[in-house]
Tab-separated table of C-alpha atoms in Angstrom:
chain	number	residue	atom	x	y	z
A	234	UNK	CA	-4.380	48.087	26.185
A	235	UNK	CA	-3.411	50.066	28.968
A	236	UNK	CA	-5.306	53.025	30.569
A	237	UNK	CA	-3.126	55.778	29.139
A	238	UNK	CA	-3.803	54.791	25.658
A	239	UNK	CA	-7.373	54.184	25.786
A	240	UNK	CA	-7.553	58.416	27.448
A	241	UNK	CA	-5.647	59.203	24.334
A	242	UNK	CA	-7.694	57.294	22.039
A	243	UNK	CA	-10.692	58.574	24.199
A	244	UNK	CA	-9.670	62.394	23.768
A	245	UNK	CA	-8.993	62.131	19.907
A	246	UNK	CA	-12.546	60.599	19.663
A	247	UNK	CA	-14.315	63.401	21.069
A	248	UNK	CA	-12.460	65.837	20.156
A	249	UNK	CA	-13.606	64.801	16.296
A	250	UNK	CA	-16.934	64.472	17.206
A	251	UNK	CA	-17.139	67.489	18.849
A	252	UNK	CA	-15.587	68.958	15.562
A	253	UNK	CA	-18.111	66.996	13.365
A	254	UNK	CA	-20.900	68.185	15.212
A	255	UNK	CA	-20.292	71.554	15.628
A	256	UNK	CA	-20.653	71.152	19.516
A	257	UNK	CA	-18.272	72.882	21.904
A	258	UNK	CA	-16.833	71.952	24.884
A	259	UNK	CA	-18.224	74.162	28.407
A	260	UNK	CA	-14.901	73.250	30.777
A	261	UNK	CA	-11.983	71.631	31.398
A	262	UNK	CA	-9.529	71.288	34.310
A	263	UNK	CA	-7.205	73.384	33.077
A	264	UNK	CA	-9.734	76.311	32.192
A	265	UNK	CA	-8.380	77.970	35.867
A	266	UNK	CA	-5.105	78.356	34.563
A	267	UNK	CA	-6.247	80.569	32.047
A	268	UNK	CA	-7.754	84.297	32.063
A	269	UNK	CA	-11.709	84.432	31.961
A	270	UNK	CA	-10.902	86.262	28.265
A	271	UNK	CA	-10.930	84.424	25.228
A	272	UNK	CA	-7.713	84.160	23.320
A	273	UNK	CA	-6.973	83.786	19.908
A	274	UNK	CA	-3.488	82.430	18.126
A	275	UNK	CA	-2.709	82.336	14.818
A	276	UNK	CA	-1.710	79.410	13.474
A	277	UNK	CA	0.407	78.969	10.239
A	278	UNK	CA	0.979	75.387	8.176
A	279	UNK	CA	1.377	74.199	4.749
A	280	UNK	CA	-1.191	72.781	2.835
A	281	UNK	CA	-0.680	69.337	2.956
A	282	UNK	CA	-0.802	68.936	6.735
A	283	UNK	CA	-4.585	70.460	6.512
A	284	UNK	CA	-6.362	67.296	7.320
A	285	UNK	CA	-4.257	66.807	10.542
A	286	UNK	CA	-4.273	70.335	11.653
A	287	UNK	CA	-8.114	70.442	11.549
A	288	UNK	CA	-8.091	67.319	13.950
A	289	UNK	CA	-5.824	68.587	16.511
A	290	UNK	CA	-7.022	72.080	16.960
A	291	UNK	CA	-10.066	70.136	17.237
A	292	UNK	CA	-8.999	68.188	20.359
A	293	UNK	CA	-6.652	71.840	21.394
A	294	UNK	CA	-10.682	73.523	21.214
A	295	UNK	CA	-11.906	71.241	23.746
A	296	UNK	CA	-8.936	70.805	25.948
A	297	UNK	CA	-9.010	74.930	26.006
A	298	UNK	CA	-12.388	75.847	25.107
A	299	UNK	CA	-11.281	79.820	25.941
A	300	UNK	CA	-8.336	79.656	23.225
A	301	UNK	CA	-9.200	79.683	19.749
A	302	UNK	CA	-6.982	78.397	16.794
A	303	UNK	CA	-6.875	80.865	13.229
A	304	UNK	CA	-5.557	78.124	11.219
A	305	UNK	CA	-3.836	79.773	7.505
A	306	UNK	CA	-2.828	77.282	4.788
A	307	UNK	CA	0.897	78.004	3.210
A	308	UNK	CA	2.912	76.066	0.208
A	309	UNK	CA	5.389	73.963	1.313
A	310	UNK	CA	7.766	74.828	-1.259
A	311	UNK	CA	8.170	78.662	0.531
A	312	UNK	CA	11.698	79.917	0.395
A	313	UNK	CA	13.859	81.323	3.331
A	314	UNK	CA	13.300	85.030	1.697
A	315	UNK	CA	9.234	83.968	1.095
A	316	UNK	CA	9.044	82.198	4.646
A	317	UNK	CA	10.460	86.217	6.329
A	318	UNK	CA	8.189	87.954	4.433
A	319	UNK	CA	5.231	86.112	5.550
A	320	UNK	CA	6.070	86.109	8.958
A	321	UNK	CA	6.967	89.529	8.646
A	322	UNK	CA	3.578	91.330	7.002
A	323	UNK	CA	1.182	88.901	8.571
A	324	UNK	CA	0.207	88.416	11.970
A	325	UNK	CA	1.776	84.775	12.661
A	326	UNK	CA	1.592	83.689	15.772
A	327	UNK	CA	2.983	80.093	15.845
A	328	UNK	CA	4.454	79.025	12.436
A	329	UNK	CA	5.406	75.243	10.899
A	330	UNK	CA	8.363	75.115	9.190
A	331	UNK	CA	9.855	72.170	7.017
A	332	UNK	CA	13.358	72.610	7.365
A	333	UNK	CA	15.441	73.402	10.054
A	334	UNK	CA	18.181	75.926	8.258
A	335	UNK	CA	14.344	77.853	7.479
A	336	UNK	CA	13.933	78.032	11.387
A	337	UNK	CA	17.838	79.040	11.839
A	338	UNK	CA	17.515	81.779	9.253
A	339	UNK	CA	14.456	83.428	10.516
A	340	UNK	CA	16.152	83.054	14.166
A	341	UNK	CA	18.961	84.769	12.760
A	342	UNK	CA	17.091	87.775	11.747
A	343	UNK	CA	15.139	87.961	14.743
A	344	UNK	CA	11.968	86.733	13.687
A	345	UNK	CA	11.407	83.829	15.909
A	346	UNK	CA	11.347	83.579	20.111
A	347	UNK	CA	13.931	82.021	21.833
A	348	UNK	CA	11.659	79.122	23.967
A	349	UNK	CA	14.510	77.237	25.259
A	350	UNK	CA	13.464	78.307	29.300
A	351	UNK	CA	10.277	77.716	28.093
A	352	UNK	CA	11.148	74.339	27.214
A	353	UNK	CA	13.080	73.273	29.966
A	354	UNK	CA	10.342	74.282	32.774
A	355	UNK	CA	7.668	72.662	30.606
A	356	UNK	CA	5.618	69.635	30.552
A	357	UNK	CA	7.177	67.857	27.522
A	358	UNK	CA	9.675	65.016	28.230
A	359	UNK	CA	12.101	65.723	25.061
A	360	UNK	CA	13.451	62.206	25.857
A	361	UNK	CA	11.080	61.099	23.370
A	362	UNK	CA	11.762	63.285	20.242
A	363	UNK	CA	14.840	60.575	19.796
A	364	UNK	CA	18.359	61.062	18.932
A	365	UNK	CA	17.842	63.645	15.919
A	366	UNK	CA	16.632	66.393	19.089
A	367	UNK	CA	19.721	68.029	19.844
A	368	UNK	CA	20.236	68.355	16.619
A	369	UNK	CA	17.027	71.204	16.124
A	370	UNK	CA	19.516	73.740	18.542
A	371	UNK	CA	21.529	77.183	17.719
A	372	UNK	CA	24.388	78.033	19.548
A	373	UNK	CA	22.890	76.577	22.583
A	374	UNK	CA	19.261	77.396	21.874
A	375	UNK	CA	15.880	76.207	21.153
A	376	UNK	CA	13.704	78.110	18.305
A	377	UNK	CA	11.412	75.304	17.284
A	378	UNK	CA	10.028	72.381	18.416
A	379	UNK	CA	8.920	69.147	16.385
A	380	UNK	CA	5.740	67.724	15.725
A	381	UNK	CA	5.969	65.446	12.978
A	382	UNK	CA	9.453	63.771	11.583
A	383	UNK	CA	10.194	61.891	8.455
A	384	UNK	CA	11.670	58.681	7.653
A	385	UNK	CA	12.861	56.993	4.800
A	386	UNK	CA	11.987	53.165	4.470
A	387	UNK	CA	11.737	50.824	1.564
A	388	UNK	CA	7.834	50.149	0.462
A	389	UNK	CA	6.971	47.390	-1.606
A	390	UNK	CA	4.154	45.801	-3.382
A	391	UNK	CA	3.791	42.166	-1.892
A	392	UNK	CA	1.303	41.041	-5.337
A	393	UNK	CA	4.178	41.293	-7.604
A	394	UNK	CA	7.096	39.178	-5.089
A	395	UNK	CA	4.179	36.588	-4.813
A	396	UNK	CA	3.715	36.298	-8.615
A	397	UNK	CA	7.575	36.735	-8.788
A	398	UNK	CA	8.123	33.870	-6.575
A	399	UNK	CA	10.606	35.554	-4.270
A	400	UNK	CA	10.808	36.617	-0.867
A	401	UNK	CA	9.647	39.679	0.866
A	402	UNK	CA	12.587	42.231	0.537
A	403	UNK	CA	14.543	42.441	4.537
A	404	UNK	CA	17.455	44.648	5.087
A	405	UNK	CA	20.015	44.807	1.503
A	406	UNK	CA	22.615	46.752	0.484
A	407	UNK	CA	22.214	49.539	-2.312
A	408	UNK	CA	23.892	46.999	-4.776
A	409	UNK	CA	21.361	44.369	-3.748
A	410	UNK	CA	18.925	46.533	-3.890
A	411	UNK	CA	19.912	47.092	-7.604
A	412	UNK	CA	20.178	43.753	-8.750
A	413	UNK	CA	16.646	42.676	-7.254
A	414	UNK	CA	15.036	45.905	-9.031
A	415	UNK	CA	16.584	45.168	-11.997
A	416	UNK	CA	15.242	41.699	-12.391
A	417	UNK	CA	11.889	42.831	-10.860
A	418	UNK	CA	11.772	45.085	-14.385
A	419	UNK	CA	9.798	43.936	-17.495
A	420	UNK	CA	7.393	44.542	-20.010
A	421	UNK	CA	6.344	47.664	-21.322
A	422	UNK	CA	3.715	50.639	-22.004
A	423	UNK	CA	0.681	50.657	-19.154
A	424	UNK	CA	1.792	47.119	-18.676
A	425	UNK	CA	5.508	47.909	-17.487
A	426	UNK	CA	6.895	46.599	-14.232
A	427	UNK	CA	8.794	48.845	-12.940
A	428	UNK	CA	11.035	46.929	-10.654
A	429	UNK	CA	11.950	50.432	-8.505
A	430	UNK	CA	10.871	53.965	-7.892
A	431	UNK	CA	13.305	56.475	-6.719
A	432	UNK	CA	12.445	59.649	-6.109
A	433	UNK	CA	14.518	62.486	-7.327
A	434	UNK	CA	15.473	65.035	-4.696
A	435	UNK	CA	17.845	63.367	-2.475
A	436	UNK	CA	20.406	63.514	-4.339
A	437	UNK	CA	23.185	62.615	-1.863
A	438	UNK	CA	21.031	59.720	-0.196
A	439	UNK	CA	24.683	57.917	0.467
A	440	UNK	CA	26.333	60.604	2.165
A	441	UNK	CA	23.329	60.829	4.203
A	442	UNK	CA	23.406	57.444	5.601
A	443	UNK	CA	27.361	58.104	5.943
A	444	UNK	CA	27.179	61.392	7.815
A	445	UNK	CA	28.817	63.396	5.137
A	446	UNK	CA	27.332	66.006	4.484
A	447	UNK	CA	27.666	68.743	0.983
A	448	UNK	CA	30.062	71.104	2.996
A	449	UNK	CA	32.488	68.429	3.656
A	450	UNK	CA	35.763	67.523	2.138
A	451	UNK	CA	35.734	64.474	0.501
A	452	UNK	CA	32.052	64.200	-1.421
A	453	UNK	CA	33.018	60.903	-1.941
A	454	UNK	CA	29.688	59.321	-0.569
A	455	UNK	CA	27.789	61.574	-2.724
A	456	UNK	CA	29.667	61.122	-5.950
A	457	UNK	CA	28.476	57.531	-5.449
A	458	UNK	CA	24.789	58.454	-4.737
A	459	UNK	CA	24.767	59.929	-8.084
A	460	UNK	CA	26.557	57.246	-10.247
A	461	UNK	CA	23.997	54.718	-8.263
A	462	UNK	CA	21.557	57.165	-9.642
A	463	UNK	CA	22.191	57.082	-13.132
A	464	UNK	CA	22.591	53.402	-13.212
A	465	UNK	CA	19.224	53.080	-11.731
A	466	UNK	CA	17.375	55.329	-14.604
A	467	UNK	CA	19.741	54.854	-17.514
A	468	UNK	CA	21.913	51.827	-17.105
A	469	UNK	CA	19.307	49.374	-15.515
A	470	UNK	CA	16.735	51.121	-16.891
A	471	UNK	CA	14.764	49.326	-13.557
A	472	UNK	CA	13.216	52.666	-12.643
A	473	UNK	CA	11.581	55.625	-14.213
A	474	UNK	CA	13.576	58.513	-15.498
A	475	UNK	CA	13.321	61.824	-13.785
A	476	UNK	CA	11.917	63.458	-17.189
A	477	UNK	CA	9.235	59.904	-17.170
A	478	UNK	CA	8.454	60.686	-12.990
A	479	UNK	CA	7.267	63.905	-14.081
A	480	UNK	CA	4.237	62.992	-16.365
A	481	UNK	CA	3.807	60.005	-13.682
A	482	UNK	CA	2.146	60.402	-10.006
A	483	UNK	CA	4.046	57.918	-8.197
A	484	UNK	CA	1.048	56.894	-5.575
A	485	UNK	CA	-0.974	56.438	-8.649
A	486	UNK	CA	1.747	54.603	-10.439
A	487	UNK	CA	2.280	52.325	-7.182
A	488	UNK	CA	-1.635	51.482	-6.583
A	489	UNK	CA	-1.767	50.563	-10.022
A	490	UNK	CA	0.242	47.417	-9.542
A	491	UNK	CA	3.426	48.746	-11.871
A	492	UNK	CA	6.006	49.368	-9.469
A	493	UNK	CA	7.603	46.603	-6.876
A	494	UNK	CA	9.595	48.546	-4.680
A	495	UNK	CA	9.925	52.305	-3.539
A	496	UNK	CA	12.428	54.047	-1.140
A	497	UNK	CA	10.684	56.640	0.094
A	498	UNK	CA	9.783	58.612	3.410
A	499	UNK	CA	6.771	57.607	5.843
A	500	UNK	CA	4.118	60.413	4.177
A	501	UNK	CA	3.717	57.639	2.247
A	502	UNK	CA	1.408	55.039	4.636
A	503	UNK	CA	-1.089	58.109	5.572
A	504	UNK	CA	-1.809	58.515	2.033
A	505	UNK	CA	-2.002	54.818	0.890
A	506	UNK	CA	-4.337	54.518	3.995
A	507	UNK	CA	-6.508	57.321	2.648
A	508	UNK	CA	-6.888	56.264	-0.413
A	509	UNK	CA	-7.419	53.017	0.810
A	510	UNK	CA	-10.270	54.532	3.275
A	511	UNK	CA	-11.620	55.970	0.264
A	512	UNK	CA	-11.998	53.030	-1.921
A	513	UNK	CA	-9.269	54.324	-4.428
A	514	UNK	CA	-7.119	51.324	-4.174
A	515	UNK	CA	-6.937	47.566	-2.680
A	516	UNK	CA	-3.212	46.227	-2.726
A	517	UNK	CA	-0.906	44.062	-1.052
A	518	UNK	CA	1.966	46.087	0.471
A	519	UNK	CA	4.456	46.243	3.531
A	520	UNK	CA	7.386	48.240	4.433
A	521	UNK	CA	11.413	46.890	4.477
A	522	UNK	CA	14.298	48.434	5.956
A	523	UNK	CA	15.946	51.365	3.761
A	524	UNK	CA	18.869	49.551	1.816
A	525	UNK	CA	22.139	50.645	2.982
A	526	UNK	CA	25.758	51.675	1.929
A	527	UNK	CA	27.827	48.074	1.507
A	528	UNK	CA	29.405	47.185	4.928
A	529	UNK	CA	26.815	49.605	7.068
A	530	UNK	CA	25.527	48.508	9.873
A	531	UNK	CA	21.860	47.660	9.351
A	532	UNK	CA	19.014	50.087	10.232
A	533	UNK	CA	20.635	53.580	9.010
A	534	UNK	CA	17.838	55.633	7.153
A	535	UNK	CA	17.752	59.206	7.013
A	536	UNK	CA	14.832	61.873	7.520
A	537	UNK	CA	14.162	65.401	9.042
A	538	UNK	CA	11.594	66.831	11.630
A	539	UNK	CA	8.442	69.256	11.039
A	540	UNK	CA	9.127	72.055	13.014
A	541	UNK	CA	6.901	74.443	14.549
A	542	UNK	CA	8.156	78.035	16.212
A	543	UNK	CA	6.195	81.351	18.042
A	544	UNK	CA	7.451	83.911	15.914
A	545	UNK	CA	8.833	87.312	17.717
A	546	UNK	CA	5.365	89.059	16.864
A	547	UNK	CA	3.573	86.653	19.159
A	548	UNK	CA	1.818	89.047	21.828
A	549	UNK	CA	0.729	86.343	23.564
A	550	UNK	CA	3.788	84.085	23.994
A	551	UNK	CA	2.327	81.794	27.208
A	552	UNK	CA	-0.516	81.155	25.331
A	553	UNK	CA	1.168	80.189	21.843
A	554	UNK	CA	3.374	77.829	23.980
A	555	UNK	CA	0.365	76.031	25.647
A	556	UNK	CA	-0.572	75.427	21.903
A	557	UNK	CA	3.161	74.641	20.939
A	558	UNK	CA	3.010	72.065	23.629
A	559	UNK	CA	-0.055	70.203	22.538
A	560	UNK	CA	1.305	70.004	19.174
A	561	UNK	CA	4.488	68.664	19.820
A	562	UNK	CA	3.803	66.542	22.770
A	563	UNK	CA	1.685	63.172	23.367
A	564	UNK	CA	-1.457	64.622	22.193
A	565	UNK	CA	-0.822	66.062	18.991
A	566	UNK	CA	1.279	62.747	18.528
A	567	UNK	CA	-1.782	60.532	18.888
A	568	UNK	CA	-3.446	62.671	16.895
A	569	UNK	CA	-0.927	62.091	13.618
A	570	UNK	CA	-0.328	58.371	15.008
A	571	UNK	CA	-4.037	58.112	14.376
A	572	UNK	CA	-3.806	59.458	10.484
A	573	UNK	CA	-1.092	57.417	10.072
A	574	UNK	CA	1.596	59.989	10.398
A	575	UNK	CA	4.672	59.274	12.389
A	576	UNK	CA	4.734	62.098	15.378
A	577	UNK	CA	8.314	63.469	16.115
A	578	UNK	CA	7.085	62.654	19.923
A	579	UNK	CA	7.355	58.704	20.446
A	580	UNK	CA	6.416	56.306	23.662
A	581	UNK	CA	5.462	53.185	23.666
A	582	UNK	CA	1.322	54.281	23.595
A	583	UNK	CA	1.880	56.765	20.651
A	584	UNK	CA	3.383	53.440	18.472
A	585	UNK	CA	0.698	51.573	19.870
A	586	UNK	CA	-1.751	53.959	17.941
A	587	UNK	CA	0.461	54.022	14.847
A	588	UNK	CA	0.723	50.235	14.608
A	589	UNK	CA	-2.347	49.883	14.952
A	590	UNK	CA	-3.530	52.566	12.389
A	591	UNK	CA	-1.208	51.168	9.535
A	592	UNK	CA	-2.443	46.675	10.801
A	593	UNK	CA	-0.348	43.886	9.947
A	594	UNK	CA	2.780	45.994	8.377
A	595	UNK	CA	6.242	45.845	9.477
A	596	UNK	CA	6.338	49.341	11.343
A	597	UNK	CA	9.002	48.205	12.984
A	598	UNK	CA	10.910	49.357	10.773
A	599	UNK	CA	10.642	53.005	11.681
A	600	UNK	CA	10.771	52.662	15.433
A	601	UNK	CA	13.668	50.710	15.353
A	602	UNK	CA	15.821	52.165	13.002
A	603	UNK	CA	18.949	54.775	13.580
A	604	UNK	CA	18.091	58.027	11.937
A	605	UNK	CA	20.353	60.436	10.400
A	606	UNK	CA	19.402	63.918	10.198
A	607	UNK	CA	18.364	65.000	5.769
A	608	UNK	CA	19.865	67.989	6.428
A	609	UNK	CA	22.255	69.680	9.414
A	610	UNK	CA	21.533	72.064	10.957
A	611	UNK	CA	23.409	74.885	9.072
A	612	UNK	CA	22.977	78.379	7.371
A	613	UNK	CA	23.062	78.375	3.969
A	614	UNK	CA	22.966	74.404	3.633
A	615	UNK	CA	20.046	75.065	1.077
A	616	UNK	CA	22.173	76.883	-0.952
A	617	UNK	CA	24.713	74.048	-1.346
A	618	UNK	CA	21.189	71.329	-1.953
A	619	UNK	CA	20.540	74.028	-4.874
A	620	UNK	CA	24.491	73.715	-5.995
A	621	UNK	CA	24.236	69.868	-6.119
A	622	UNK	CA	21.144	69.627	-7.711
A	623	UNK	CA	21.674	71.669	-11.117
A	624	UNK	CA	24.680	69.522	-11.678
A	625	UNK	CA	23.198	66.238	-10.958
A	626	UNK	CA	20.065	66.946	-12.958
A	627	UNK	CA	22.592	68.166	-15.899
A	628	UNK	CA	24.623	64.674	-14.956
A	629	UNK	CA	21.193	62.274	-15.218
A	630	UNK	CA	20.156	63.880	-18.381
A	631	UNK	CA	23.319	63.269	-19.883
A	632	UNK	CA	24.082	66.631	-20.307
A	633	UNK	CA	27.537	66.361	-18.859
A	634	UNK	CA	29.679	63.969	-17.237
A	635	UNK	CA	29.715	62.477	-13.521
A	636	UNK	CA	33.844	63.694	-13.008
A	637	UNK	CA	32.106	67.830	-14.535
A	638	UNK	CA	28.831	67.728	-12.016
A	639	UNK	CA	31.500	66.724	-8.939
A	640	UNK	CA	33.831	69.353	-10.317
A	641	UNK	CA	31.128	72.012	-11.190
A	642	UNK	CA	29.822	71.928	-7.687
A	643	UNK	CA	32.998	71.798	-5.772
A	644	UNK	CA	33.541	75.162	-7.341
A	645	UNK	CA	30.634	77.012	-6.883
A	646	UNK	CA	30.383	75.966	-3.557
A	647	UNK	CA	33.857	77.415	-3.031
A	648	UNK	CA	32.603	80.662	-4.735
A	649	UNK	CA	29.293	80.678	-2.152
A	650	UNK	CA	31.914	80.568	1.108
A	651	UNK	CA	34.340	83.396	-0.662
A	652	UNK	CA	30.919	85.871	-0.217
A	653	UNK	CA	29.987	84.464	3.165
């Protein structure tokens, strides 16, 4: 273990314990670079990263005892309008946002700072945010930064293959995929083996993987996500129903023993590992390449970053950047390596700390695969997500046919681009 990681390991420590203990740090070296005055920034994240925050404005207090964090809890399910309105009648300093058309809308109305000269004379080596990074830009310029990033992988419960008799799943197609889930599938009531779990919101998981995206042309891709879909849930029956997911909590449903295989994004090792820490569950399971569209190249999965921006309110810019920086660079990314969360910042010492965090599983798998980007960056792509999803919902519940959801959404998207 080399000397870098062992100071990184070394700061997270004390930084927790300092946080436990209610202690507080007296100086650090950087302390000269700052006024004598305190300093205060207000922080904005949703709820579910509140575990993780805590920990790194921890390690931020001790690094810059003179700058303190207001941390302020938000749902993650805020809309563009919602998202303006908070930034505008609150006093947001630095602000996490989900979704990267969220951060182009709010730049669009002014309600975010422009850091890209900020970025470019500062200490973070964007090298290491990977090949989604460019991606995160507006005509040329940088509102946000990322901190945390998704990725989609295949989990699977190694119990049921080893009572199964069959291998570990390795890279498949979707058809494979399919087949093995299928067969996987038996019984019934509490006792059902579910041989698959697929979640219900990425709708056009194909066109992902295939770089076509819901303003294109041909929706090919994604007319096949959705027929894939429906023969998971009502042909196959291999996997739960959308209406059946909703009276089920999938982690639940998973540590239970009744479901062999899930695609689904990396939030899912922290929370295995913390309910693992907490006694709530002892099981067998390891992660697999995402399956992929027949005659891919192996290794395509898809995901998105965590963004975080300094709103245009910020009266302390300098500062919110110094914070900006320690969330989005190597120490923040220990910090969620630690927890089990993959950082959007990646060296080799940061996935040193993940892989050892989430022992003996094939993390590989999310170092070493391609990602596409879940959604481009775009104005208005949200709208077309909505579009899509009423149809295919109305499509999976049999309310209509697969050839009326393609040719429902086709024309309401053309009526969206007529107002534009």
């Amino acid at each position: 273990m080399n000397n870098k990681y062992k100071n990184l390991l070394y700061s997270l420590t004390t930084a927790l314990c300092l946080c436990g203990c209610g202690g507080k740090a007296t100086g650090t070296d950087n302390q000269a670079a700052l006024s004598a005055d305190s300093r205060t920034i207000t922080y904005y994240t949703w709820q579910d990263e509140q575990a993780y925050a805590e920990k790194l404005v921890a390690a931020f207090s001790v690094k810059y005892p003179q700058i303190h964090v207001d941390i302020h809890y938000i749902s993650d399910s805020l809309t563009e309008t919602e998202l303006e309105e908070l930034v505008e009648t609150q006093a947001v300093d630095v602000i996490g946002i989900k979704n990267i058309n969220h951060v182009l809308s709010l730049s669009e109305h002014g309600k975010l700072t422009d850091i890209t000269k900020r970025i470019a004379s500062g200490n973070i080596d964007v090298s290491h945010y990977g090949n989604m990074y460019n991606s995160v830009s507006f005509q040329g310029a940088y509102y946000c930064l990322p901190f945390r990033k998704t990725s989609w992988a295949l989990i699977y419960n190694k119990d049921i293959f080893d009572a199964e008799g069959l291998a570990y799943p390795e890279q498949m197609t979707w058809e494979e995929y399919a087949a093995l889930a299928k067969r996987l599938t038996h019984g019934s009531g509490t006792d059902k083996q579910w041989g698959g779990y697929f979640p219900d919101w990425v709708y056009n998981f194909m066109g992902i993987q295939m770089q076509n995206y819901l303003y294109d042309d041909d929706l090919t891709y994604t007319e096949q996500s959705l027929a894939f879909l429906n023969k998971l849930y009502n042909e196959d029956l291999s996997h739960m129903t959308p209406d059946e997911m909703k009276k089920e909590h999938w982690l639940k449903t998973f540590e239970r023993g009744n479901i062999a295989m899930m695609p689904l994004g990396e939030w899912f090792v922290g929370m295995i590992l913390a309910d693992e820490k907490a006694g709530v569950c002892n099981l067998a399971w390891d992660i697999a390449p995402i399956p992929v569209v027949k005659n891919q190249k192996a290794g395509i999965t898809w995901g998105q970053y965590q963004l975080a921006s300094i709103t245009s309110k910020c009266k302390t810019p300098d500062t919110a950047f110094l914070f900006l920086e320690f969330l989005c660079g190597p120490e923040g990314a220990g910090i969620y390596a630690a927890n089990g969360m993959i950082p959007a910042y990646i060296d080799d010492d940061i996935r040193l700390v993940y892989e050892e965090t989430v022992a003996n599983r094939h993390t590989s798998v999310f170092f070493e695969s391609f990602q596409i980007q879940e959604q481009p960056a775009c104005l208005g792509y949200d709208s077309l997500k909505e579009m899509l999803e009423t149809e295919a919902v109305a499509y999976l519940s049999g309310g209509q046919t697969l050839q009326d959801a393609m040719a429902h959404y086709a024309h309401k998207r053309a009526a969206y681009y007529e107002t534009q």
